[in-house]
CSV table of C-alpha atoms in Angstrom, one decimal:
chain,number,residue,atom,x,y,z
A,27,MET,CA,0.1,0.0,-0.1
A,28,ARG,CA,1.3,3.4,-0.8
A,29,ARG,CA,2.4,5.6,1.9
A,30,PRO,CA,1.1,9.3,1.9
A,31,PRO,CA,3.4,11.8,0.6
A,32,LEU,CA,5.8,13.2,3.2
A,33,LEU,CA,5.2,16.7,1.8
A,34,ASN,CA,2.0,18.1,0.5
A,35,SER,CA,2.2,18.1,-3.3
A,36,VAL,CA,1.6,21.5,-5.2
A,37,ALA,CA,0.0,22.0,-8.4
A,38,VAL,CA,2.6,24.3,-9.8
A,39,LEU,CA,6.1,23.2,-10.8
A,40,PHE,CA,9.0,24.1,-8.6
A,41,VAL,CA,12.5,23.4,-7.7
A,42,PHE,CA,13.8,24.0,-4.3
A,43,LEU,CA,17.1,25.7,-3.7
A,44,LEU,CA,18.5,23.8,-0.8
A,45,SER,CA,20.7,25.0,1.9
A,46,SER,CA,24.3,25.4,1.4
A,47,ALA,CA,25.1,23.0,4.3
A,48,ASP,CA,27.2,20.0,3.4
A,49,VAL,CA,24.6,17.4,4.4
A,50,VAL,CA,21.4,17.3,2.3
A,51,SER,CA,18.7,15.2,3.5
A,52,GLY,CA,15.7,14.1,1.7
A,53,ALA,CA,12.2,13.7,2.8
A,54,LYS,CA,13.1,10.7,4.9
A,55,ALA,CA,16.4,10.5,7.0
A,56,GLY,CA,19.3,8.9,5.3
A,57,PRO,CA,20.5,10.2,2.1
A,58,ALA,CA,23.3,12.7,2.2
A,59,PHE,CA,25.6,14.4,-0.5
A,60,PRO,CA,29.3,14.1,0.1
A,61,ARG,CA,31.1,17.5,1.0
A,62,ASP,CA,33.3,19.5,-1.3
A,63,ASN,CA,36.6,17.9,-1.9
A,64,TYR,CA,35.4,14.5,-1.2
A,65,VAL,CA,38.1,13.9,-3.8
A,66,ALA,CA,40.8,16.7,-3.6
A,67,GLY,CA,39.5,19.4,-6.0
A,68,TRP,CA,35.9,18.3,-6.7
A,69,VAL,CA,33.3,20.4,-5.4
A,70,ARG,CA,29.6,20.9,-6.1
A,71,SER,CA,29.1,22.9,-9.1
A,72,GLU,CA,25.4,23.9,-8.7
A,73,ARG,CA,22.8,24.1,-6.4
A,74,THR,CA,20.9,20.8,-5.2
A,75,LEU,CA,17.8,20.2,-7.1
A,76,ARG,CA,14.8,18.5,-5.6
A,77,PHE,CA,11.9,17.0,-7.4
A,78,GLU,CA,8.6,15.4,-6.0
A,79,ARG,CA,5.9,13.6,-7.7
A,80,SER,CA,4.2,16.7,-9.0
A,81,ASN,CA,7.4,17.9,-10.9
A,82,LEU,CA,9.3,14.8,-11.6
A,83,PHE,CA,8.5,15.2,-15.3
A,84,ASP,CA,10.5,18.3,-15.6
A,85,TYR,CA,13.7,16.2,-14.7
A,86,ILE,CA,13.0,12.8,-16.7
A,87,ASP,CA,10.4,13.8,-19.3
A,88,GLY,CA,9.2,10.7,-21.0
A,89,GLY,CA,10.4,8.4,-17.9
A,90,ALA,CA,8.8,9.6,-15.0
A,91,GLU,CA,5.7,7.4,-15.4
A,92,LEU,CA,7.6,4.3,-14.5
A,93,PHE,CA,9.1,5.7,-11.5
A,94,LEU,CA,5.6,7.1,-10.3
A,95,GLU,CA,4.2,3.5,-11.1
A,96,PHE,CA,6.7,1.7,-8.9
A,97,GLY,CA,6.1,4.3,-6.1
A,98,PHE,CA,8.3,7.5,-6.0
A,99,ASP,CA,8.9,9.9,-3.2
A,100,VAL,CA,11.6,12.4,-3.9
A,101,LEU,CA,14.7,12.9,-6.2
A,102,LEU,CA,17.7,14.9,-5.1
A,103,VAL,CA,20.3,15.9,-7.8
A,104,GLN,CA,23.6,17.3,-7.1
A,105,ARG,CA,26.4,18.0,-9.8
A,106,TYR,CA,30.1,18.0,-9.1
A,107,LYS,CA,33.0,19.5,-11.0
A,108,GLU,CA,36.7,19.7,-10.5
A,109,SER,CA,37.6,23.3,-9.3
A,110,ASN,CA,40.0,25.2,-11.5
A,111,ALA,CA,39.8,22.6,-14.2
A,112,LYS,CA,39.8,23.8,-17.7
A,113,GLY,CA,37.7,21.0,-19.2
A,114,ASP,CA,33.9,20.3,-18.9
A,115,ASP,CA,34.3,17.0,-16.8
A,116,GLU,CA,31.1,16.9,-14.5
A,117,ILE,CA,29.6,14.1,-12.5
A,118,ALA,CA,25.9,14.2,-11.5
A,119,LEU,CA,24.6,12.4,-8.4
A,120,GLU,CA,20.9,11.3,-8.5
A,121,ILE,CA,19.3,9.9,-5.3
A,122,TYR,CA,15.7,8.7,-6.0
A,123,GLN,CA,13.8,7.9,-2.7
A,124,MET,CA,11.2,5.4,-3.3
A,125,GLU,CA,8.2,4.5,-1.1
A,126,SER,CA,9.8,1.1,-0.1
A,127,ALA,CA,12.8,-1.0,-0.7
A,128,GLU,CA,10.6,-3.3,-2.9
A,129,ALA,CA,9.9,-0.2,-5.2
A,130,ALA,CA,13.7,0.7,-5.2
A,131,LEU,CA,14.7,-2.7,-6.3
A,132,GLY,CA,12.1,-2.9,-9.0
A,133,ILE,CA,13.1,0.3,-10.5
A,134,TYR,CA,16.7,-0.9,-10.3
A,135,LEU,CA,16.1,-3.9,-12.1
A,136,THR,CA,14.1,-2.3,-14.9
A,137,LYS,CA,16.7,0.2,-15.4
A,138,CYS,CA,20.1,-1.6,-15.0
A,139,GLY,CA,19.7,-4.1,-17.8
A,140,LYS,CA,22.3,-6.9,-17.6
A,141,GLU,CA,24.0,-6.3,-14.4
A,142,THR,CA,27.8,-5.6,-14.8
A,143,PRO,CA,28.8,-4.9,-11.1
A,144,VAL,CA,31.5,-2.3,-10.3
A,145,GLY,CA,34.3,-3.4,-8.1
A,146,GLY,CA,34.4,-1.4,-4.7
A,147,ILE,CA,30.8,-1.1,-4.3
A,148,LYS,CA,29.1,-3.6,-1.7
A,149,GLU,CA,25.6,-2.9,-2.5
A,150,ARG,CA,23.8,-4.3,-5.6
A,151,ASN,CA,25.0,-2.4,-8.5
A,152,SER,CA,25.7,-2.3,-12.4
A,153,GLY,CA,27.7,0.3,-14.3
A,154,ASP,CA,30.5,1.5,-16.6
A,155,ARG,CA,32.5,4.6,-17.2
A,156,TYR,CA,29.4,6.5,-18.1
A,157,GLN,CA,26.9,5.5,-15.3
A,158,PHE,CA,26.7,3.7,-12.0
A,159,SER,CA,23.3,2.3,-11.0
A,160,ILE,CA,22.9,1.2,-7.3
A,161,VAL,CA,20.2,0.1,-4.9
A,162,LYS,CA,20.3,0.4,-1.2
A,163,GLY,CA,17.3,0.3,1.1
A,164,ASP,CA,14.6,2.4,-0.4
A,165,CYS,CA,17.1,4.5,-2.6
A,166,PHE,CA,17.9,4.0,-6.2
A,167,ILE,CA,21.0,5.8,-7.1
A,168,GLN,CA,22.6,6.9,-10.3
A,169,VAL,CA,26.0,8.5,-10.7
A,170,ASN,CA,26.3,10.0,-14.3
A,171,ASN,CA,29.6,10.8,-16.0
A,172,PHE,CA,28.3,12.6,-19.2
A,173,GLY,CA,31.7,12.7,-21.0
A,174,GLY,CA,32.5,9.0,-20.2
A,175,ASP,CA,36.1,9.7,-19.6
A,176,GLY,CA,37.3,6.5,-17.8
A,177,LYS,CA,39.8,8.4,-15.8
A,178,LEU,CA,36.9,9.7,-13.7
A,179,MET,CA,35.9,6.2,-12.6
A,180,PRO,CA,37.7,6.6,-9.3
A,181,VAL,CA,36.0,9.8,-8.6
A,182,MET,CA,32.6,8.3,-9.3
A,183,LEU,CA,33.4,5.4,-7.1
A,184,LYS,CA,34.4,7.6,-4.1
A,185,LEU,CA,31.2,9.6,-4.7
A,186,THR,CA,29.3,6.5,-4.5
A,187,GLN,CA,30.9,5.1,-1.5
A,188,ARG,CA,30.5,8.3,0.4
A,189,THR,CA,26.8,8.6,-0.6
A,190,LEU,CA,26.0,4.9,0.3
A,191,ALA,CA,27.4,5.2,3.7
A,192,SER,CA,24.7,7.7,4.8
A,193,ILE,CA,21.8,5.5,3.6
A,194,PRO,CA,20.4,2.9,5.8
A,195,LYS,CA,20.4,-0.7,4.5
A,196,GLY,CA,16.8,-1.2,4.9
A,197,PRO,CA,14.8,-4.6,5.0
A,198,PRO,CA,15.6,-7.6,2.8
A,199,VAL,CA,13.4,-7.9,-0.3
A,200,THR,CA,12.0,-11.2,-0.7
A,201,LEU,CA,9.7,-10.7,-3.7
A,202,LEU,CA,11.9,-12.5,-6.0
A,203,SER,CA,11.9,-15.5,-3.7
A,204,ARG,CA,8.3,-16.3,-4.7
A,205,LEU,CA,9.5,-17.4,-8.1
A,206,PRO,CA,10.2,-21.2,-8.1
A,207,GLU,CA,14.0,-22.2,-8.2
A,208,LYS,CA,13.8,-25.1,-10.5
A,209,ASP,CA,15.2,-24.2,-14.0
A,210,PHE,CA,15.1,-20.4,-13.2
A,211,ILE,CA,17.7,-18.6,-15.3
A,212,SER,CA,19.9,-16.4,-13.1
A,213,GLY,CA,19.8,-12.7,-13.7
A,214,SER,CA,16.4,-12.8,-15.4
A,215,GLY,CA,14.3,-11.8,-12.4
A,216,LEU,CA,12.2,-8.5,-12.7
A,217,ILE,CA,9.6,-6.8,-10.6
A,218,PHE,CA,6.6,-4.9,-12.0
A,219,ARG,CA,3.8,-2.7,-10.5
A,220,GLY,CA,1.8,-1.5,-13.4
A,221,PRO,CA,1.4,-1.4,-17.2
A,222,TYR,CA,4.5,0.7,-17.9
A,223,ALA,CA,6.9,-1.9,-16.4
A,224,LEU,CA,4.9,-4.8,-17.8
A,225,GLN,CA,4.9,-3.5,-21.4
A,226,SER,CA,8.5,-4.4,-21.9
A,227,ILE,CA,7.6,-8.1,-20.8
A,228,PHE,CA,4.4,-8.9,-22.7
A,229,THR,CA,1.1,-7.3,-23.7
A,230,PHE,CA,-2.0,-9.0,-22.3
A,231,GLY,CA,-4.3,-6.1,-23.0
A,232,SER,CA,-4.8,-2.3,-23.0
A,233,GLY,CA,-4.4,-0.3,-19.8
A,234,ASP,CA,-4.0,-1.8,-16.4
A,235,VAL,CA,-5.6,-5.2,-17.6
A,236,LEU,CA,-4.0,-7.0,-14.6
A,237,GLN,CA,-5.4,-4.5,-12.3
A,238,LEU,CA,-2.2,-3.7,-10.6
A,239,ARG,CA,-3.3,-0.2,-9.9
A,240,GLY,CA,0.4,0.8,-8.6
A,241,ASN,CA,0.0,-1.3,-5.3
A,242,VAL,CA,0.2,-4.7,-6.3
A,243,PHE,CA,3.6,-6.3,-7.1
A,244,GLY,CA,4.4,-8.8,-9.7
A,245,VAL,CA,7.4,-10.8,-10.3
A,246,THR,CA,8.8,-12.6,-13.4
A,247,GLY,CA,11.8,-14.4,-14.7
A,248,ASP,CA,13.0,-16.7,-17.4
A,249,TYR,CA,13.0,-20.6,-17.2
A,250,ALA,CA,14.7,-23.3,-19.1
A,251,GLY,CA,12.3,-25.2,-21.2
A,252,PRO,CA,12.8,-28.5,-23.0
A,253,GLU,CA,15.2,-28.8,-25.9
A,254,GLY,CA,17.1,-25.5,-25.0
A,255,GLY,CA,13.9,-23.3,-25.0
A,256,VAL,CA,13.3,-20.5,-22.8
A,257,TYR,CA,9.9,-19.5,-21.6
A,258,THR,CA,8.7,-16.7,-19.1
A,259,ARG,CA,6.7,-17.1,-15.7
A,260,LEU,CA,4.9,-14.2,-14.0
A,261,LEU,CA,3.5,-14.3,-10.6
A,262,ILE,CA,1.2,-11.4,-9.6
A,263,LEU,CA,0.8,-11.2,-5.8
A,264,TYR,CA,-2.5,-9.9,-4.9
A,265,PRO,CA,-3.6,-9.0,-1.4
A,266,GLU,CA,-6.5,-11.2,-1.3
A,267,PRO,CA,-8.3,-14.1,-3.4
A,268,LYS,CA,-11.1,-11.7,-4.2
A,269,ALA,CA,-8.7,-9.1,-5.9
A,270,ALA,CA,-7.1,-11.9,-7.6
A,271,LEU,CA,-10.4,-13.2,-9.0
A,272,SER,CA,-11.5,-9.9,-10.1
A,273,ALA,CA,-8.3,-9.3,-12.1
A,274,PHE,CA,-8.4,-12.8,-13.6
A,275,GLU,CA,-12.1,-12.0,-14.7
A,276,ASN,CA,-10.9,-8.5,-16.2
A,277,LEU,CA,-8.1,-10.2,-18.1
A,278,SER,CA,-10.4,-12.9,-19.5
A,279,ASN,CA,-13.0,-10.3,-20.7
A,280,ASN,CA,-10.4,-7.9,-22.0
A,281,LEU,CA,-7.6,-10.0,-23.3
A,282,ASP,CA,-5.6,-8.4,-26.3
A,283,PRO,CA,-7.0,-9.3,-29.5
A,284,TYR,CA,-3.7,-10.8,-30.7
A,285,LEU,CA,-4.0,-13.7,-28.1
A,286,GLU,CA,-6.5,-16.3,-29.1
A,287,VAL,CA,-7.8,-18.6,-26.3
A,288,VAL,CA,-7.5,-22.1,-27.4
A,289,SER,CA,-8.8,-23.9,-24.2
A,290,ARG,CA,-10.4,-23.3,-21.0
A,291,LEU,CA,-8.9,-25.0,-17.8
A,292,GLU,CA,-10.0,-25.2,-14.3
A,293,ASN,CA,-9.3,-21.7,-13.0
A,294,GLY,CA,-7.5,-20.6,-16.1
A,295,PHE,CA,-7.1,-20.8,-19.8
A,296,THR,CA,-4.6,-21.4,-22.6
A,297,PHE,CA,-3.8,-18.8,-25.5
A,298,ARG,CA,-1.8,-18.6,-28.6
A,299,ASP,CA,-0.1,-15.4,-29.4
A,300,TYR,CA,0.6,-13.8,-32.9
A,301,ARG,CA,3.9,-15.7,-33.1
A,302,ASP,CA,2.4,-19.3,-32.7
A,303,LYS,CA,3.8,-19.4,-29.0
A,304,PHE,CA,1.4,-20.5,-26.3
A,305,GLY,CA,0.8,-19.0,-22.9
A,306,THR,CA,-1.3,-20.2,-19.7
A,307,VAL,CA,-3.0,-18.1,-17.1
A,308,GLU,CA,-3.9,-19.7,-13.8
A,309,LEU,CA,-5.6,-18.4,-10.8
A,310,LYS,CA,-4.2,-20.0,-7.6
A,311,ASN,CA,-6.0,-18.4,-4.6
A,312,ASP,CA,-4.6,-14.9,-4.1
A,313,VAL,CA,-1.8,-15.5,-7.0
A,314,MET,CA,-2.3,-15.4,-10.7
A,315,GLU,CA,0.3,-17.5,-12.4
A,316,ILE,CA,1.0,-16.7,-16.1
A,317,LYS,CA,3.3,-18.6,-18.5
A,318,ILE,CA,4.5,-17.0,-22.0
A,319,ASN,CA,6.5,-18.0,-24.8
A,320,LEU,CA,5.8,-21.7,-24.6
A,321,PRO,CA,6.8,-23.5,-27.8
A,322,GLU,CA,4.0,-26.0,-27.6
A,323,LYS,CA,0.4,-26.0,-26.3
A,324,PRO,CA,0.8,-27.5,-22.8
A,325,GLU,CA,-1.0,-30.8,-21.8
A,326,THR,CA,-3.7,-29.7,-19.3
A,327,THR,CA,-7.0,-31.1,-18.4
A,328,GLU,CA,-9.5,-29.0,-20.3
A,329,ARG,CA,-12.9,-27.8,-18.8
C-alpha cells in the first residue's frame, strides 16, 4: 500500500534551492551528499535540485511514469565539478527515494539491464564509465559521467561510496523468492507494479488489464524449457483471493485481440499469440500465474 507523501504536493512546478550545508537530507532520514573535496579538487558545481511527484516530469520527461508507477517519493540531484579545471568534466549524483525497498529494487532491475557490477561497491549495482546504478534500502542511486572519460571512474567510485554510507541498509526484499527455483535462469528476475513496467515483458491487453493499480507487485523470470527453449513465468501477488479473481475476470474479458484462447482450464485458460507461441493463465488463490513463450500447447485437463 502506498504511503502518503511526506510533503504536500503542489500543482505548480517548482525546484527547491536547498541550503548550502554540506549534508542534504531528503524527505526521509538517510541520503546525504558528500562534502566538497570528497576527492581533492571536486566540489559541488550547482545548487541541489529537488523533485517530487508533482514535478518529476521536469527532470525525466518521458520516463517519470515508470518511477511514479513503482512508487516514487523524492529525487535529489547534485552535480560536482573539478575546481580550477579547464575541461567540462562533470559528475551528477541522483538519489531517488522510493516508497519502499521493493519499489527501489523494482526500478533498479528495470533500469540496469544486464548487471555488470563495479568493483568497490558492496551494494547491488551495475555500471560502466558512463553511469553507475545502485540500490540500497529504499533508494535508487545513479552516478552519471556525461563525458564518459574513464579516468573519472575513481572519482565516481568515491562519490558513490560516500553517498551509500549515509543510506540505511533497509529490510531485505524477498519478492523474487516467490519465483520457483527449478530451471530459473539466473539474472532474469524482474519486478513490476503496473502497465508501464509490464509492457517491456508482454502485452496482455490495453491499460491496467491485470488490475495492478500501482499497489500490487508482480515478479517475473525466465526458465529453461525443453530442448534448449526458454519460457517466461509471471506471478502477480494480490492482497487477497477476491482481488485476484477480479483481475482474472478482467483479463479474461479484455484479453489482447492478438491472443487467441485455445482452451479453458480449471481456474484458467491457454492462449496462442501472434507468433504461434502459447501461454497459460492460472488462478491460484491470491496469486495469478502466467506463463508465456511456450513453444507448444501444454498438456492440461480442459474444462
